[in-house]
CSV table of C-alpha atoms and ligand atoms in Angstrom, one decimal:
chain,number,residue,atom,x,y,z
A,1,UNK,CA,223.5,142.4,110.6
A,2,UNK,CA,222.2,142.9,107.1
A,3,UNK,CA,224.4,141.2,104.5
A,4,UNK,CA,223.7,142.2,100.7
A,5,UNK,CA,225.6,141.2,97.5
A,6,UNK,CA,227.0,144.5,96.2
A,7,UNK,CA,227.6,147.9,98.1
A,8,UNK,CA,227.7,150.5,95.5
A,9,UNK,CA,229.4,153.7,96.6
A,10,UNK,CA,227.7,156.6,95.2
A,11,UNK,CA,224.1,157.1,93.3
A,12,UNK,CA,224.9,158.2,90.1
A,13,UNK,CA,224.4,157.5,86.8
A,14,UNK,CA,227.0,154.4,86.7
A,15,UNK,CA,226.2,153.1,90.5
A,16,UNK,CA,222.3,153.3,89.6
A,17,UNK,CA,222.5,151.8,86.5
A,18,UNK,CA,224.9,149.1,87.7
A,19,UNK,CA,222.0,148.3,90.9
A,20,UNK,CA,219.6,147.9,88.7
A,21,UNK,CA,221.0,145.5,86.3
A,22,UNK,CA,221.8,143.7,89.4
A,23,UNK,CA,218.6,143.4,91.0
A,24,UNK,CA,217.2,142.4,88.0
A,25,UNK,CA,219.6,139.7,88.2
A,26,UNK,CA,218.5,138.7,91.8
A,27,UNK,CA,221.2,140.4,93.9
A,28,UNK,CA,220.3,142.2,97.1
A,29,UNK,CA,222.3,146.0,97.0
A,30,UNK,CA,222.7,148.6,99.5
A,31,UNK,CA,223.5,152.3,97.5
A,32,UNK,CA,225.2,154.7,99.7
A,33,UNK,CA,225.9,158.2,99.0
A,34,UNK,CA,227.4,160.8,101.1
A,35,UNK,CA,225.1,163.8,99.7
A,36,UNK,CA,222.1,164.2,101.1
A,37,UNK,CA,220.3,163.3,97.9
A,38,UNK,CA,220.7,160.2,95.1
A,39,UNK,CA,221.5,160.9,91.2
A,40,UNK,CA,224.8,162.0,91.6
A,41,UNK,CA,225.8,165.4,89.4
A,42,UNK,CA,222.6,164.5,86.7
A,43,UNK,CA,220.7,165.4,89.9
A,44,UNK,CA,217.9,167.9,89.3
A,45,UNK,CA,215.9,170.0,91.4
A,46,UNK,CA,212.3,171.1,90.2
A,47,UNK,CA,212.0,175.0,91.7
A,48,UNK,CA,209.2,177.1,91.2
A,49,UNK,CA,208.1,174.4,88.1
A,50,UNK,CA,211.7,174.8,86.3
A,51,UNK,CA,214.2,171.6,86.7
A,52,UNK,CA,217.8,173.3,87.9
A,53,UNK,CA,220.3,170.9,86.8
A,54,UNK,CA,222.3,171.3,90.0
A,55,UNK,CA,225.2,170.5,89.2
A,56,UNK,CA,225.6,171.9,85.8
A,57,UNK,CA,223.6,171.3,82.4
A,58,UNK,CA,223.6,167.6,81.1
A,59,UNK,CA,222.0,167.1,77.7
A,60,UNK,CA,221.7,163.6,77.2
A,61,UNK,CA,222.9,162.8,73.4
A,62,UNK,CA,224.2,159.4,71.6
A,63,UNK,CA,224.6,157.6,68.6
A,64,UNK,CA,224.3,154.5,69.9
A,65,UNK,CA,220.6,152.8,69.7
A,66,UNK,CA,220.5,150.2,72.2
A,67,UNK,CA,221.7,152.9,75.3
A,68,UNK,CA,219.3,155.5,73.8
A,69,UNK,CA,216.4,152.7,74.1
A,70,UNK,CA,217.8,152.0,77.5
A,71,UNK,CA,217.9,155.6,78.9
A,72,UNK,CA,213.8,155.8,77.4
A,73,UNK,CA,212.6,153.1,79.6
A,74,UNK,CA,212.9,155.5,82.6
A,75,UNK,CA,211.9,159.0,81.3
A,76,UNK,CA,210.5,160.3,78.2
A,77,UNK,CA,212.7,162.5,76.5
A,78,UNK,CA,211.6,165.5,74.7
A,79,UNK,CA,213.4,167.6,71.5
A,80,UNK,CA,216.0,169.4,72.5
A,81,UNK,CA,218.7,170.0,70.6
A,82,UNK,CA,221.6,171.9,72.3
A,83,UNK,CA,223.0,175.1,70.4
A,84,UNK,CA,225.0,177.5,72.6
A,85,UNK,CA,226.1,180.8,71.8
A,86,UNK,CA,229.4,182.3,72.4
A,87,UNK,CA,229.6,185.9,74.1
A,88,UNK,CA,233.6,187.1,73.1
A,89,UNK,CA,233.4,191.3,74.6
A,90,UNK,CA,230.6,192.5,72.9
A,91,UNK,CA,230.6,189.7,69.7
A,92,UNK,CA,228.3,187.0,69.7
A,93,UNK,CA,228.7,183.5,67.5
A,94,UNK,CA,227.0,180.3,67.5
A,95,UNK,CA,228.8,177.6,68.5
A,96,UNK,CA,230.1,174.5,67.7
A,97,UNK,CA,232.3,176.1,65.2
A,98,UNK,CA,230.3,176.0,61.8
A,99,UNK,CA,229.3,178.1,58.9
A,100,UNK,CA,227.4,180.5,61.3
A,101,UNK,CA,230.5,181.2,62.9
A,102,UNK,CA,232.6,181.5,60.5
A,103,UNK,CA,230.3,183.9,58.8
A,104,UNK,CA,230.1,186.2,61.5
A,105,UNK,CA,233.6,186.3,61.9
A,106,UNK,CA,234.7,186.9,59.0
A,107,UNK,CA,231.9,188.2,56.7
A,108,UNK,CA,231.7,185.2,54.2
A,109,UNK,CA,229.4,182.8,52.8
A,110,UNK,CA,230.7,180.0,51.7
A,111,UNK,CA,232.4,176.9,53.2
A,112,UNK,CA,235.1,177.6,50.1
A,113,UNK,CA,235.7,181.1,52.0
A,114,UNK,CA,235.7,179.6,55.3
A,115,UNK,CA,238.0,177.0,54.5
A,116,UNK,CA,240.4,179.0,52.7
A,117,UNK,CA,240.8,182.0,55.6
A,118,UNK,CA,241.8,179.2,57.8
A,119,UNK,CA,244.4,177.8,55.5
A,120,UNK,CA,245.6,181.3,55.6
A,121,UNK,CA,246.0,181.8,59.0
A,122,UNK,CA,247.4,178.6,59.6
A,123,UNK,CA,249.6,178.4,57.1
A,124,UNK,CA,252.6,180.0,58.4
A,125,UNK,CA,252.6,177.4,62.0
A,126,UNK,CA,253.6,174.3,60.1
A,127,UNK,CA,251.4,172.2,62.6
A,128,UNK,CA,251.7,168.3,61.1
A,129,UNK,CA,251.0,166.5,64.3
A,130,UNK,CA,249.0,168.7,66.7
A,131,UNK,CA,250.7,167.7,70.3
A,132,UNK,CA,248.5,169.8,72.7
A,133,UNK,CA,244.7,171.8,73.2
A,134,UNK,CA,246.0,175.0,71.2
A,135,UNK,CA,248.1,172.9,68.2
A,136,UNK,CA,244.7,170.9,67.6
A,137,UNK,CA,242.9,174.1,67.9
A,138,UNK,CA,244.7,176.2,65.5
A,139,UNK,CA,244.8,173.8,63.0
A,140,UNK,CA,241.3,173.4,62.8
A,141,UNK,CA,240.2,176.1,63.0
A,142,UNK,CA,242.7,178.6,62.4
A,143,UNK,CA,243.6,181.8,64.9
A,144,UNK,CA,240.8,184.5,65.2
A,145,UNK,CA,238.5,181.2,66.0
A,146,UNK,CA,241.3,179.8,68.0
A,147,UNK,CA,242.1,183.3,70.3
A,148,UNK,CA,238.1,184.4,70.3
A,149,UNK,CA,236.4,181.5,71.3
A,150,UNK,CA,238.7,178.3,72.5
A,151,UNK,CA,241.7,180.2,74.6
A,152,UNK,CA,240.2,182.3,77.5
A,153,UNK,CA,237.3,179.3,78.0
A,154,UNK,CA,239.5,176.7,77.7
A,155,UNK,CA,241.9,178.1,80.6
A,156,UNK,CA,239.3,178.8,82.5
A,157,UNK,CA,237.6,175.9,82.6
A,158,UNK,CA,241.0,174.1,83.0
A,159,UNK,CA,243.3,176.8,84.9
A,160,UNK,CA,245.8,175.7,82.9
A,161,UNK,CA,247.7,176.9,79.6
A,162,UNK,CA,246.1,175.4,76.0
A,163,UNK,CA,249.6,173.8,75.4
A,164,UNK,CA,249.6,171.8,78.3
A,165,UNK,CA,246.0,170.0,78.0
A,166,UNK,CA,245.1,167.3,75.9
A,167,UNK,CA,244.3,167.6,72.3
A,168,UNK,CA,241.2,165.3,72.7
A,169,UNK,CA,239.2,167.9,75.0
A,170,UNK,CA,238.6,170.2,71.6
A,171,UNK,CA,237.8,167.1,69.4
A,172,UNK,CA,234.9,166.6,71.5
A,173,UNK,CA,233.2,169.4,69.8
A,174,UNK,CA,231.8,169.0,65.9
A,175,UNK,CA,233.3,170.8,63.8
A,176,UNK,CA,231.0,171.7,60.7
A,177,UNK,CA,231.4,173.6,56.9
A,178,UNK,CA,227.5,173.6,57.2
A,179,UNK,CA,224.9,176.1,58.9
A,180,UNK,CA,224.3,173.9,61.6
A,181,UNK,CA,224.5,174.8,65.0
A,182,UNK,CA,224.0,171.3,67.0
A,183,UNK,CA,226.8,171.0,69.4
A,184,UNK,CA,226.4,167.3,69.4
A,185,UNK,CA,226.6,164.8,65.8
A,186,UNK,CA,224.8,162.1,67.9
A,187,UNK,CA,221.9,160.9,66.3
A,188,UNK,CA,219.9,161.0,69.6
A,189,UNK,CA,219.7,164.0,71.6
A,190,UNK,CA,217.3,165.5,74.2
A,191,UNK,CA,216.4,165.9,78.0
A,192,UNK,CA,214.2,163.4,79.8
A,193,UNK,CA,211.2,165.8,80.5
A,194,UNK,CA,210.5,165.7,84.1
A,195,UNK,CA,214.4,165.9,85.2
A,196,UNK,CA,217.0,163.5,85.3
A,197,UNK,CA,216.1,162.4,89.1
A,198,UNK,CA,213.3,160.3,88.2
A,199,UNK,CA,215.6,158.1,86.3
A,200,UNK,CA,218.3,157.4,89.0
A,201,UNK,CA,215.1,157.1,91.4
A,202,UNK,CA,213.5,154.2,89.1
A,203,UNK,CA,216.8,152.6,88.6
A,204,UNK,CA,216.8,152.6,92.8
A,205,UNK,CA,213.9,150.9,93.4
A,206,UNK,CA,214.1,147.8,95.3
A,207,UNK,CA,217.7,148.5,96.6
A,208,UNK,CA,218.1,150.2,100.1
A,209,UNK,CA,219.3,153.6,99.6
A,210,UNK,CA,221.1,155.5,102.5
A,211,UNK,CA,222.4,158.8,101.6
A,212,UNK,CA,224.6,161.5,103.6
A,213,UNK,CA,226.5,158.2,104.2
A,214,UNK,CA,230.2,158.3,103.8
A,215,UNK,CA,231.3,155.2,102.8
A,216,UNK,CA,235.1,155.1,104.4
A,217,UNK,CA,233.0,155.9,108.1
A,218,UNK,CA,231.1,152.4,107.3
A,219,UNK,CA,234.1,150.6,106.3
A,220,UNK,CA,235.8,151.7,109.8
A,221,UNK,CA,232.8,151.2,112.0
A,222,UNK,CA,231.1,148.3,109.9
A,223,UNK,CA,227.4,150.8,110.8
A,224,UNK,CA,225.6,152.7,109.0
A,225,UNK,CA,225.2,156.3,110.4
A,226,UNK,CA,221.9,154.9,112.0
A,227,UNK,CA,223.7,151.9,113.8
A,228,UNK,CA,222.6,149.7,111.0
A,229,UNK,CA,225.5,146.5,110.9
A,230,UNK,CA,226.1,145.6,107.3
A,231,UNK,CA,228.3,143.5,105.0
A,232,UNK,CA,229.0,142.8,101.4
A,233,UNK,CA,230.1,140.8,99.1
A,234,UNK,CA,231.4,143.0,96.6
A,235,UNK,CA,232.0,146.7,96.1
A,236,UNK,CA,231.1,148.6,93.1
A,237,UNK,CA,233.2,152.3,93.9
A,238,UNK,CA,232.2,155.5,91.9
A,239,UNK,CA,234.5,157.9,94.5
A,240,UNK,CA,237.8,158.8,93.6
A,241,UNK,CA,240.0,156.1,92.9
A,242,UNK,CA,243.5,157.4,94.4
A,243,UNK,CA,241.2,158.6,97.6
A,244,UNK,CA,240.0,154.8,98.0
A,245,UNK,CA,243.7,153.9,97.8
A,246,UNK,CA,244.8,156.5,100.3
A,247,UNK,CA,246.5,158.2,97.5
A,248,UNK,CA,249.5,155.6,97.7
A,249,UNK,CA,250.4,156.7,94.1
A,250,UNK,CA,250.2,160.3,94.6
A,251,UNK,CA,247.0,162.5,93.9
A,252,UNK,CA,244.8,162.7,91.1
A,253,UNK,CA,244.0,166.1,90.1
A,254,UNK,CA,240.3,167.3,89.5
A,255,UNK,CA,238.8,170.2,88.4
A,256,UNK,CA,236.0,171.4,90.2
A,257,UNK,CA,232.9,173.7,89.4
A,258,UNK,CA,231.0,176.1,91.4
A,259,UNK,CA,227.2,177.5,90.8
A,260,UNK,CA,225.8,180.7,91.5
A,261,UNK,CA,222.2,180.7,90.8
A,262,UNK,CA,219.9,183.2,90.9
A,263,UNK,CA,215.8,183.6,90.5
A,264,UNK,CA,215.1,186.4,88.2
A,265,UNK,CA,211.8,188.5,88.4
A,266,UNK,CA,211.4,187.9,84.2
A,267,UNK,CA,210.5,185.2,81.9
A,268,UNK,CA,213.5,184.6,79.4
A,269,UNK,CA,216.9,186.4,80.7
A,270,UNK,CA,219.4,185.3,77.5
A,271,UNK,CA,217.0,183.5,75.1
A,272,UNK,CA,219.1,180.4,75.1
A,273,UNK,CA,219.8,177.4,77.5
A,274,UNK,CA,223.6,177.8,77.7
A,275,UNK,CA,225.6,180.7,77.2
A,276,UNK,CA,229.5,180.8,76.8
A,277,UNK,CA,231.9,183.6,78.2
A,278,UNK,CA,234.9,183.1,76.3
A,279,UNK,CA,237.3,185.9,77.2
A,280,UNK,CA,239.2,185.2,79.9
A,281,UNK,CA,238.3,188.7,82.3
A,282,UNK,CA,234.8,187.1,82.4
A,283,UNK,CA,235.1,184.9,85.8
A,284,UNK,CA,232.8,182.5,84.6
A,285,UNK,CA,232.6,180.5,82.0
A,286,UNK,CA,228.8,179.7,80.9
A,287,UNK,CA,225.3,180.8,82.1
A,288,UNK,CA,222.8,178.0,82.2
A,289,UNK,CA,219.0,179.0,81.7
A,290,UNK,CA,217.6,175.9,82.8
A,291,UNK,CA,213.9,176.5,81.8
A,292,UNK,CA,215.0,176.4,78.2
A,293,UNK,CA,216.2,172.3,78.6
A,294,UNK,CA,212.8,171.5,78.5
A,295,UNK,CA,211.2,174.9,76.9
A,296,UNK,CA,209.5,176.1,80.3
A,297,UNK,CA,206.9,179.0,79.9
A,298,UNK,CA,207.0,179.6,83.7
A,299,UNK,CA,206.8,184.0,84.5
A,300,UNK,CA,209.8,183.6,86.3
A,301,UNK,CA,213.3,182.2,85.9
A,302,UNK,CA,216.6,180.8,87.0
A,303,UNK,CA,220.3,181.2,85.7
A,304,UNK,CA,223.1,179.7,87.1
A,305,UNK,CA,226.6,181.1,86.3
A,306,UNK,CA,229.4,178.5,86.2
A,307,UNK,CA,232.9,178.8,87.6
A,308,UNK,CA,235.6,176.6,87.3
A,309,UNK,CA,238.7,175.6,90.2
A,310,UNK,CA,241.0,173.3,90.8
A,311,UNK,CA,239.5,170.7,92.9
A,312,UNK,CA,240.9,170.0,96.8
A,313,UNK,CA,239.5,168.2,100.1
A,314,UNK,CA,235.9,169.5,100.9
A,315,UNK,CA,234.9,170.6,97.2
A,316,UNK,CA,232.9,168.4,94.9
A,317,UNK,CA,235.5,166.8,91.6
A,318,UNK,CA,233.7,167.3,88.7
A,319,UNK,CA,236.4,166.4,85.6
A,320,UNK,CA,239.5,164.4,85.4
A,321,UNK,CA,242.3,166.5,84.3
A,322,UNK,CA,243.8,164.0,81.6
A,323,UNK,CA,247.3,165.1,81.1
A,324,UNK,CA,250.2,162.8,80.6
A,325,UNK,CA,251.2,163.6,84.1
A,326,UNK,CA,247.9,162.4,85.5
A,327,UNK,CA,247.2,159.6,83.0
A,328,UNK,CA,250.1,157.9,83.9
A,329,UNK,CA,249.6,158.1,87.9
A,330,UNK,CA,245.9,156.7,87.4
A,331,UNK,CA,247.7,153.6,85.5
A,332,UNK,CA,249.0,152.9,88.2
A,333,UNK,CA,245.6,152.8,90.6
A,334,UNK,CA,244.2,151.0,87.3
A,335,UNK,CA,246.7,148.8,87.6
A,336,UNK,CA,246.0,148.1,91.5
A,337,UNK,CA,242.4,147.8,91.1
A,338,UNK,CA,242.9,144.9,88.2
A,339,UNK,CA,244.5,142.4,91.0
A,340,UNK,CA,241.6,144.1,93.7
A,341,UNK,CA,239.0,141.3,92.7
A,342,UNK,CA,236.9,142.9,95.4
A,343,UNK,CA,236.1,146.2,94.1
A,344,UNK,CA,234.8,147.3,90.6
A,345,UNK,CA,235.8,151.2,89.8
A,346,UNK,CA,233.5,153.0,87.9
A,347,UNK,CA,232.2,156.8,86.4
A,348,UNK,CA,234.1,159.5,85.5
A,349,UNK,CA,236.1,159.7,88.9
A,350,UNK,CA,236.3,156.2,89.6
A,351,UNK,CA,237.7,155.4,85.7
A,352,UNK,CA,239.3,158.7,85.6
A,353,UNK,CA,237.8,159.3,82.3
A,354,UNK,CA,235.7,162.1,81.1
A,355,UNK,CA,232.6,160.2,80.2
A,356,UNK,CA,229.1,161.5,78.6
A,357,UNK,CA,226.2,160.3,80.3
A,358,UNK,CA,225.9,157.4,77.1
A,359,UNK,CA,229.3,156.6,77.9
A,360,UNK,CA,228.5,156.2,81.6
A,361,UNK,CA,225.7,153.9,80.9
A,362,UNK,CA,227.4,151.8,78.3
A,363,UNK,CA,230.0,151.1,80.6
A,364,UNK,CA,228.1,150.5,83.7
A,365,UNK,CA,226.5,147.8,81.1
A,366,UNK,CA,229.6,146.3,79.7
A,367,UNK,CA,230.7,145.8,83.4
A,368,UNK,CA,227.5,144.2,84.1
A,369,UNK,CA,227.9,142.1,81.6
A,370,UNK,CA,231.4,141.2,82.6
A,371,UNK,CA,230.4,140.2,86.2
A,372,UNK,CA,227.0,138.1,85.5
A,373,UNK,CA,228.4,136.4,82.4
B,2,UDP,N1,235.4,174.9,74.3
B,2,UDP,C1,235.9,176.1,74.0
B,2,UDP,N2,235.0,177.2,73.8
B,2,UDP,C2,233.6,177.0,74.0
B,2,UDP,C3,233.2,175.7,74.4
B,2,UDP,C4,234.1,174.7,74.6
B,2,UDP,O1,237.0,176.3,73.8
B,2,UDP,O2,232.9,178.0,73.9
B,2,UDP,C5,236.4,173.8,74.5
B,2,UDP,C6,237.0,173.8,75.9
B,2,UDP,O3,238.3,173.4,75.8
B,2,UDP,C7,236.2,172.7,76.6
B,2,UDP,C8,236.0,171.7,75.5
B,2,UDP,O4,235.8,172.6,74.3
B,2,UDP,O5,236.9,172.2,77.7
B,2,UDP,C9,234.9,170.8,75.6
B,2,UDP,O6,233.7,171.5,75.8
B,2,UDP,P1,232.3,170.8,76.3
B,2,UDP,O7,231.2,171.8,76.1
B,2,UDP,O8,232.3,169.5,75.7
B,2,UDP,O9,232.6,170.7,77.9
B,2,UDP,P2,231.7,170.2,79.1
B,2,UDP,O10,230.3,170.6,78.7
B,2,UDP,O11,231.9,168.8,79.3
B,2,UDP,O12,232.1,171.0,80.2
């Protein structure tokens, strides 16, 4: 029987970053994950010398100093800054929404001229308080921006209508009157050169590290899947909350994504790491170029194209869905979990929250704090 002071459930970016604050601390921890491989969805795979970011692009940006230093003591991050382009049928605009944009679409120069087209179109819907996705949309950034670029990518990324999602999902996006296309205002940006691996891998060292390991087979059989007896003193779970509570409150819904990724025989397919699909007949909705994360010169390359579904059983939950409906059942696992003193919940499907990587890392850290204080 090996007995350890923490099982975390799942190597990502939280579960990793909360092992090795532990160990530093002098706690023995046992990390299972039931892939085959640690690092969670900031897992990358180096192919023919290009990092894939497996499961999706992650650009690592914040304004916060201290978790910017903290990230930089297990990779070196290099320049990048992200700027995607928007295809809409055979149009093309920089994104986030800024004076290059607007220009484009309308044939003006100045943020005067931008500003004032979209008081005209928005003039005549009397938004005050916008209550959903397309209300904030519209009055930011008025309609042609609104039905070009935010409608068909928004419902197909969420499979469901702009009016019933969350205003905050478009405010995570800058919104500029300059010629700036940075899709982030953090003040630190880049990608850790090397891939995002080597970070969850350094975090790792000096716990034991079992992956393809589910964690509710261990709980029932008390063995690891190589007959390994084990126990714990606490559990730090980064799975889906309502699945760890047998979904006594009802389900959670996700949304899931799906890759298709292909090698291409040529050395720069679209110019550009990411590339939106914004109408909605276009199945996917982005094509990642990963060489161009860390700006590869390889003769070869690979694209993924993204597609978006609602998450069920046996596909991997990628976003929360943070609607009312579903806000107010995870309250209620939230609630649960505050008398549970046994477990901490954590991540994006553990918290229920879409989190950025920083966000991730600065909770992992505040939890830390919270439990060695
Ligand atoms: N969005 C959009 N058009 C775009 C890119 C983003 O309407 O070309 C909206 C969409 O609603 C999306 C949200 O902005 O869900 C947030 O986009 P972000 O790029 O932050 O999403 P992530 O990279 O986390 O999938």
């Amino acid at each position: 029987m090996k007995k350890y002071d923490y099982l975390v459930v799942g190597a990502g970016l939280f579960g990793a970053t909360f092992a090795y604050e532990a160990m530093k601390r002098g706690k023995s921890v046992l990390v299972i994950d039931k892939r085959d491989h640690i690092a969670g969805n900031i897992y990358t795979k180096e192919e023919d010398g290009i990092n894939v970011h497996v499961y999706g692009a992650h650009i690592f940006h914040t304004s916060d100093k201290k978790i910017w230093e903290y990230m930089n003591q297990f990779a070196e991050f290099n320049n990048y800054i992200n700027s995607p382009v928007a295809v809409y049928k055979d149009e093309l605009y920089n994104l986030p929404f800024n004076m290059n944009t607007f220009s484009k679409m309308w044939n003006i120069k100045t943020p005067a001229e931008a500003k004032a087209k979209i008081a005209e179109q928005i003039k005549e819907l009397n938004i005050t308080e916008p209550k959903n996705l397309e209300e904030q949309a519209l009055s930011l950034v008025g309609t042609d921006v609104y039905e070009k670029l935010i409608k068909g990518y928004t419902q197909k990324q969420w499979g469901r209508p702009c009016t019933e999602l969350p205003a905050f999902i478009i405010k995570r996006l800058p919104l500029r009157f300059t010629y700036d296309n940075n899709y982030f205002n953090d003040r630190f940006q880049g990608i850790p050169m090397g891939g995002y691996t080597q970070i969850v891998e350094k975090m790792l060292q000096g716990a034991d590290v079992v992956v393809s390991q589910d964690y509710f087979k261990l709980v029932q059989s008390g063995k690891l899947n190589d007959g390994t007896e084990v126990s714990w003193g606490k559990l730090v779970f980064t799975g889906q909350i309502d699945e760890y509570y047998n979904s006594c409150f009802g389900p959670l819904e996700y949304r899931s994504v799906r890759f298709e990724t292909e090698k291409l025989d040529e050395e720069n397919y679209q110019g550009n790491a990411v590339v939106n699909y914004t109408e909605a007949e276009v199945p996917y909705t982005r094509i990642i170029e990963h060489k161009h994360f860390e700006f590869g010169k390889q003769p070869t390359t690979i694209i993924s194209r993204e597609y978006s579904s609602e998450w069920k059983p046996g596909v991997e939950p990628y976003y929360p869905v943070n609607n009312d409906k579903n806000n107010a059942v995870y309250q209620q696992y939230a609630d649960k979990a505050a008398s549970d003193k046994d477990v901490i919940f954590g991540g994006r499907l553990g918290q229920y929250k879409y989190y950025d990587m920083d966000k991730v890392v600065a909770a992992a850290l505040e939890c830390v704090a919270h439990e060695f204080n």
